[in-house]
């Protein structure tokens, strides 16, 4: 398909070519890092994918995942948000790919403890995966798991309740010569 070809051209011409000897067909040198290759490839993104939303979404999703794995969260967020926007704008986009992009962005927001931003992305990912049916089973499971992690992080999950219970302490305090039992509960 045209999308695969555009993504392949981007990968070969804009990412892998950077590792060629300096000055040779776009090369930056044989010692170039992955991060340097990605930064160089980003410069051509707009031009390379002009008018091809699905190809752009595919490239930005891949870049966002890679930046996330390299702990470059600002770059990851920028590309993942644009991937989600492009996937949503292209009505021919596969719902599983749309769900995966939302899941990736929601998971990044979860990593960054930005829970209010994670929730709608994870909700959308789960809804898309459910609509896609059995072929989105893995994505549905991952989105449901991410929701569990989100609820745990917010202090609403069963493990959070167990921690709150464990932190509950019974203490004795002298009151008019009597010992009175009380509980002290600290919120997570």
PDB file of C-alpha atoms in Angstrom:
ATOM      1  CA  UNK A   1       0.000   0.000   0.000  1.00  0.00           C
ATOM      2  CA  UNK A   2       0.982   3.633  -0.359  1.00  0.00           C
ATOM      3  CA  UNK A   3       1.159   4.024   3.423  1.00  0.00           C
ATOM      4  CA  UNK A   4       3.638   1.167   3.791  1.00  0.00           C
ATOM      5  CA  UNK A   5       5.750   2.531   0.964  1.00  0.00           C
ATOM      6  CA  UNK A   6       5.792   6.047   2.444  1.00  0.00           C
ATOM      7  CA  UNK A   7       6.774   4.693   5.858  1.00  0.00           C
ATOM      8  CA  UNK A   8       9.436   2.460   4.308  1.00  0.00           C
ATOM      9  CA  UNK A   9      10.869   5.424   2.387  1.00  0.00           C
ATOM     10  CA  UNK A  10      10.940   7.475   5.588  1.00  0.00           C
ATOM     11  CA  UNK A  11      12.703   4.710   7.488  1.00  0.00           C
ATOM     12  CA  UNK A  12      15.320   4.088   4.798  1.00  0.00           C
ATOM     13  CA  UNK A  13      15.904   7.637   3.554  1.00  0.00           C
ATOM     14  CA  UNK A  14      15.429   9.674   6.708  1.00  0.00           C
ATOM     15  CA  UNK A  15      16.400   7.376   9.585  1.00  0.00           C
ATOM     16  CA  UNK A  16      18.794   4.686   8.401  1.00  0.00           C
ATOM     17  CA  UNK A  17      20.602   6.895   5.875  1.00  0.00           C
ATOM     18  CA  UNK A  18      21.843   9.070   8.732  1.00  0.00           C
ATOM     19  CA  UNK A  19      24.296   6.307   9.737  1.00  0.00           C
ATOM     20  CA  UNK A  20      26.163   6.581   6.422  1.00  0.00           C
ATOM     21  CA  UNK A  21      29.578   8.260   6.399  1.00  0.00           C
ATOM     22  CA  UNK A  22      29.331  11.991   7.034  1.00  0.00           C
ATOM     23  CA  UNK A  23      28.287  13.901   3.937  1.00  0.00           C
ATOM     24  CA  UNK A  24      27.414  10.788   1.921  1.00  0.00           C
ATOM     25  CA  UNK A  25      23.757  10.724   0.874  1.00  0.00           C
ATOM     26  CA  UNK A  26      22.507  12.433   4.018  1.00  0.00           C
ATOM     27  CA  UNK A  27      24.884  10.638   6.390  1.00  0.00           C
ATOM     28  CA  UNK A  28      25.902  12.133   9.711  1.00  0.00           C
ATOM     29  CA  UNK A  29      28.631   9.573  10.353  1.00  0.00           C
ATOM     30  CA  UNK A  30      28.952   5.918  11.200  1.00  0.00           C
ATOM     31  CA  UNK A  31      28.961   6.609  14.946  1.00  0.00           C
ATOM     32  CA  UNK A  32      25.562   8.299  14.962  1.00  0.00           C
ATOM     33  CA  UNK A  33      23.223   7.361  17.817  1.00  0.00           C
ATOM     34  CA  UNK A  34      19.599   6.313  17.451  1.00  0.00           C
ATOM     35  CA  UNK A  35      18.561   9.587  19.086  1.00  0.00           C
ATOM     36  CA  UNK A  36      20.597  11.594  16.566  1.00  0.00           C
ATOM     37  CA  UNK A  37      19.080   9.628  13.697  1.00  0.00           C
ATOM     38  CA  UNK A  38      15.568  10.270  14.980  1.00  0.00           C
ATOM     39  CA  UNK A  39      16.235  13.976  15.467  1.00  0.00           C
ATOM     40  CA  UNK A  40      17.536  14.239  11.908  1.00  0.00           C
ATOM     41  CA  UNK A  41      14.531  12.296  10.556  1.00  0.00           C
ATOM     42  CA  UNK A  42      12.093  14.589  12.351  1.00  0.00           C
ATOM     43  CA  UNK A  43      13.262  17.507  10.219  1.00  0.00           C
ATOM     44  CA  UNK A  44      11.737  15.909   7.109  1.00  0.00           C
ATOM     45  CA  UNK A  45       8.531  14.612   8.639  1.00  0.00           C
ATOM     46  CA  UNK A  46       6.182  17.401   7.562  1.00  0.00           C
ATOM     47  CA  UNK A  47       7.401  17.415   3.969  1.00  0.00           C
ATOM     48  CA  UNK A  48       7.675  13.650   3.598  1.00  0.00           C
ATOM     49  CA  UNK A  49       4.114  12.952   4.766  1.00  0.00           C
ATOM     50  CA  UNK A  50       2.268  16.019   3.476  1.00  0.00           C
ATOM     51  CA  UNK A  51      -1.267  14.925   2.623  1.00  0.00           C
ATOM     52  CA  UNK A  52      -0.742  11.322   3.796  1.00  0.00           C
ATOM     53  CA  UNK A  53      -2.297  11.186   7.242  1.00  0.00           C
ATOM     54  CA  UNK A  54      -2.080   7.441   7.749  1.00  0.00           C
ATOM     55  CA  UNK A  55       1.598   7.307   6.809  1.00  0.00           C
ATOM     56  CA  UNK A  56       2.301  10.278   9.074  1.00  0.00           C
ATOM     57  CA  UNK A  57       0.363   8.647  11.917  1.00  0.00           C
ATOM     58  CA  UNK A  58       2.361   5.439  11.491  1.00  0.00           C
ATOM     59  CA  UNK A  59       5.702   7.289  11.520  1.00  0.00           C
ATOM     60  CA  UNK A  60       4.789   9.514  14.462  1.00  0.00           C
ATOM     61  CA  UNK A  61       3.496   6.541  16.447  1.00  0.00           C
ATOM     62  CA  UNK A  62       6.802   4.719  15.882  1.00  0.00           C
ATOM     63  CA  UNK A  63       8.819   7.818  16.775  1.00  0.00           C
ATOM     64  CA  UNK A  64       6.736   8.429  19.885  1.00  0.00           C
ATOM     65  CA  UNK A  65       7.196   4.868  21.119  1.00  0.00           C
ATOM     66  CA  UNK A  66      10.922   5.040  20.508  1.00  0.00           C
ATOM     67  CA  UNK A  67      11.310   8.384  22.283  1.00  0.00           C
ATOM     68  CA  UNK A  68       9.280   7.020  25.198  1.00  0.00           C
ATOM     69  CA  UNK A  69      11.587   4.018  25.443  1.00  0.00           C
ATOM     70  CA  UNK A  70      14.566   6.398  25.414  1.00  0.00           C
ATOM     71  CA  UNK A  71      12.932   8.366  28.284  1.00  0.00           C
ATOM     72  CA  UNK A  72      12.632  11.470  26.071  1.00  0.00           C
ATOM     73  CA  UNK A  73       9.098  12.172  27.205  1.00  0.00           C
ATOM     74  CA  UNK A  74       8.588  15.607  25.675  1.00  0.00           C
ATOM     75  CA  UNK A  75       9.451  14.307  22.198  1.00  0.00           C
ATOM     76  CA  UNK A  76       7.384  11.163  22.805  1.00  0.00           C
ATOM     77  CA  UNK A  77       4.325  13.169  23.799  1.00  0.00           C
ATOM     78  CA  UNK A  78       4.593  15.496  20.812  1.00  0.00           C
ATOM     79  CA  UNK A  79       4.690  12.602  18.339  1.00  0.00           C
ATOM     80  CA  UNK A  80       2.119  10.425  20.085  1.00  0.00           C
ATOM     81  CA  UNK A  81      -0.400  13.276  20.262  1.00  0.00           C
ATOM     82  CA  UNK A  82       0.082  14.012  16.569  1.00  0.00           C
ATOM     83  CA  UNK A  83      -0.207  10.294  15.756  1.00  0.00           C
ATOM     84  CA  UNK A  84      -3.530  10.079  17.602  1.00  0.00           C
ATOM     85  CA  UNK A  85      -4.779  13.202  15.804  1.00  0.00           C
ATOM     86  CA  UNK A  86      -3.727  11.844  12.406  1.00  0.00           C
ATOM     87  CA  UNK A  87      -5.232   8.389  13.061  1.00  0.00           C
ATOM     88  CA  UNK A  88      -8.498  10.021  14.135  1.00  0.00           C
ATOM     89  CA  UNK A  89      -8.565  12.326  11.094  1.00  0.00           C
ATOM     90  CA  UNK A  90      -8.120   9.460   8.608  1.00  0.00           C
ATOM     91  CA  UNK A  91     -11.454   7.656   8.431  1.00  0.00           C
ATOM     92  CA  UNK A  92      -9.785   4.642   6.789  1.00  0.00           C
ATOM     93  CA  UNK A  93      -7.480   4.056   9.774  1.00  0.00           C
ATOM     94  CA  UNK A  94      -7.714   0.603  11.310  1.00  0.00           C
ATOM     95  CA  UNK A  95      -9.497   0.823  14.688  1.00  0.00           C
ATOM     96  CA  UNK A  96      -6.892  -1.467  16.272  1.00  0.00           C
ATOM     97  CA  UNK A  97      -4.089   0.888  15.231  1.00  0.00           C
ATOM     98  CA  UNK A  98      -6.139   3.835  16.497  1.00  0.00           C
ATOM     99  CA  UNK A  99      -6.639   1.999  19.797  1.00  0.00           C
ATOM    100  CA  UNK A 100      -2.920   1.186  20.062  1.00  0.00           C
ATOM    101  CA  UNK A 101      -1.988   4.838  19.486  1.00  0.00           C
ATOM    102  CA  UNK A 102      -4.408   5.967  22.212  1.00  0.00           C
ATOM    103  CA  UNK A 103      -3.096   3.254  24.523  1.00  0.00           C
ATOM    104  CA  UNK A 104       0.487   4.376  23.952  1.00  0.00           C
ATOM    105  CA  UNK A 105      -0.362   8.028  24.666  1.00  0.00           C
ATOM    106  CA  UNK A 106      -2.413   7.081  27.730  1.00  0.00           C
ATOM    107  CA  UNK A 107       0.426   4.909  29.016  1.00  0.00           C
ATOM    108  CA  UNK A 108       2.884   7.775  28.563  1.00  0.00           C
ATOM    109  CA  UNK A 109       0.587  10.069  30.557  1.00  0.00           C
ATOM    110  CA  UNK A 110       0.397   7.360  33.211  1.00  0.00           C
ATOM    111  CA  UNK A 111       4.226   7.162  33.291  1.00  0.00           C
ATOM    112  CA  UNK A 112       4.317  10.921  33.834  1.00  0.00           C
ATOM    113  CA  UNK A 113       1.678  10.746  36.622  1.00  0.00           C
ATOM    114  CA  UNK A 114      -0.659  12.908  34.542  1.00  0.00           C
ATOM    115  CA  UNK A 115      -3.657  10.805  35.463  1.00  0.00           C
ATOM    116  CA  UNK A 116      -6.374  13.186  34.306  1.00  0.00           C
ATOM    117  CA  UNK A 117      -4.846  13.094  30.818  1.00  0.00           C
ATOM    118  CA  UNK A 118      -4.280   9.326  30.881  1.00  0.00           C
ATOM    119  CA  UNK A 119      -7.882   8.420  31.683  1.00  0.00           C
ATOM    120  CA  UNK A 120      -9.587   9.667  28.477  1.00  0.00           C
ATOM    121  CA  UNK A 121      -6.879   8.156  26.266  1.00  0.00           C
ATOM    122  CA  UNK A 122      -7.150   4.781  27.986  1.00  0.00           C
ATOM    123  CA  UNK A 123     -10.943   4.994  27.845  1.00  0.00           C
ATOM    124  CA  UNK A 124     -10.831   5.702  24.098  1.00  0.00           C
ATOM    125  CA  UNK A 125      -8.313   2.877  23.564  1.00  0.00           C
ATOM    126  CA  UNK A 126     -10.531   0.415  25.375  1.00  0.00           C
ATOM    127  CA  UNK A 127     -13.669   1.540  23.521  1.00  0.00           C
ATOM    128  CA  UNK A 128     -11.936   1.261  20.133  1.00  0.00           C
ATOM    129  CA  UNK A 129     -10.547  -2.170  21.007  1.00  0.00           C
ATOM    130  CA  UNK A 130     -13.963  -3.432  22.102  1.00  0.00           C
ATOM    131  CA  UNK A 131     -15.542  -2.169  18.854  1.00  0.00           C
ATOM    132  CA  UNK A 132     -12.780  -3.824  16.808  1.00  0.00           C
ATOM    133  CA  UNK A 133     -13.754  -7.220  18.205  1.00  0.00           C
ATOM    134  CA  UNK A 134     -11.625 -10.323  18.718  1.00  0.00           C
ATOM    135  CA  UNK A 135      -8.668  -9.161  16.631  1.00  0.00           C
ATOM    136  CA  UNK A 136      -8.078  -6.409  19.194  1.00  0.00           C
ATOM    137  CA  UNK A 137      -8.029  -8.790  22.153  1.00  0.00           C
ATOM    138  CA  UNK A 138      -4.458  -8.044  23.170  1.00  0.00           C
ATOM    139  CA  UNK A 139      -5.035  -4.299  22.958  1.00  0.00           C
ATOM    140  CA  UNK A 140      -8.227  -4.646  25.020  1.00  0.00           C
ATOM    141  CA  UNK A 141      -6.336  -6.575  27.711  1.00  0.00           C
ATOM    142  CA  UNK A 142      -3.485  -4.031  27.768  1.00  0.00           C
ATOM    143  CA  UNK A 143      -5.921  -1.108  27.999  1.00  0.00           C
ATOM    144  CA  UNK A 144      -7.823  -2.791  30.835  1.00  0.00           C
ATOM    145  CA  UNK A 145      -4.539  -3.449  32.627  1.00  0.00           C
ATOM    146  CA  UNK A 146      -3.483   0.182  32.161  1.00  0.00           C
ATOM    147  CA  UNK A 147      -6.802   1.261  33.695  1.00  0.00           C
ATOM    148  CA  UNK A 148      -6.017  -0.936  36.695  1.00  0.00           C
ATOM    149  CA  UNK A 149      -2.597   0.691  37.017  1.00  0.00           C
ATOM    150  CA  UNK A 150      -4.248   4.112  36.749  1.00  0.00           C
ATOM    151  CA  UNK A 151      -6.768   3.295  39.466  1.00  0.00           C
ATOM    152  CA  UNK A 152      -4.012   1.906  41.666  1.00  0.00           C
ATOM    153  CA  UNK A 153      -1.951   5.058  41.132  1.00  0.00           C
ATOM    154  CA  UNK A 154      -4.952   7.198  42.015  1.00  0.00           C
ATOM    155  CA  UNK A 155      -5.403   5.140  45.160  1.00  0.00           C
ATOM    156  CA  UNK A 156      -8.678   3.489  44.132  1.00  0.00           C
ATOM    157  CA  UNK A 157      -7.589  -0.090  43.433  1.00  0.00           C
ATOM    158  CA  UNK A 158      -7.682  -3.091  45.766  1.00  0.00           C
ATOM    159  CA  UNK A 159      -3.957  -2.864  46.508  1.00  0.00           C
ATOM    160  CA  UNK A 160      -4.366   0.790  47.466  1.00  0.00           C
ATOM    161  CA  UNK A 161      -7.158  -0.198  49.836  1.00  0.00           C
ATOM    162  CA  UNK A 162      -4.916  -2.860  51.366  1.00  0.00           C
ATOM    163  CA  UNK A 163      -2.156  -0.257  51.855  1.00  0.00           C
ATOM    164  CA  UNK A 164      -4.619   2.138  53.484  1.00  0.00           C
ATOM    165  CA  UNK A 165      -5.782  -0.644  55.779  1.00  0.00           C
ATOM    166  CA  UNK A 166      -2.194  -1.572  56.631  1.00  0.00           C
ATOM    167  CA  UNK A 167      -1.432   2.063  57.421  1.00  0.00           C
ATOM    168  CA  UNK A 168      -4.398   2.184  59.753  1.00  0.00           C
ATOM    169  CA  UNK A 169      -2.938   1.959  63.189  1.00  0.00           C
ATOM    170  CA  UNK A 170      -4.594   1.397  66.480  1.00  0.00           C
ATOM    171  CA  UNK A 171      -3.155   3.599  69.174  1.00  0.00           C
ATOM    172  CA  UNK A 172      -3.912   4.180  72.782  1.00  0.00           C
ATOM    173  CA  UNK A 173      -4.257   7.698  74.083  1.00  0.00           C
ATOM    174  CA  UNK A 174      -4.644   8.595  77.739  1.00  0.00           C
ATOM    175  CA  UNK A 175      -7.938  10.338  78.419  1.00  0.00           C
ATOM    176  CA  UNK A 176      -9.037  11.054  81.963  1.00  0.00           C
ATOM    177  CA  UNK A 177      -7.067   8.119  83.227  1.00  0.00           C
ATOM    178  CA  UNK A 178      -8.661   5.732  80.661  1.00  0.00           C
ATOM    179  CA  UNK A 179      -7.169   4.284  77.533  1.00  0.00           C
ATOM    180  CA  UNK A 180      -9.249   5.036  74.434  1.00  0.00           C
ATOM    181  CA  UNK A 181      -8.743   3.193  71.152  1.00  0.00           C
ATOM    182  CA  UNK A 182      -8.793   5.187  67.916  1.00  0.00           C
ATOM    183  CA  UNK A 183      -7.796   4.671  64.293  1.00  0.00           C
ATOM    184  CA  UNK A 184      -5.614   6.924  62.267  1.00  0.00           C
ATOM    185  CA  UNK A 185      -5.887   6.506  58.516  1.00  0.00           C
ATOM    186  CA  UNK A 186      -3.519   8.201  56.122  1.00  0.00           C
ATOM    187  CA  UNK A 187      -4.631   8.543  52.525  1.00  0.00           C
ATOM    188  CA  UNK A 188      -2.306   7.367  49.779  1.00  0.00           C
TER     189      UNK A 188
END
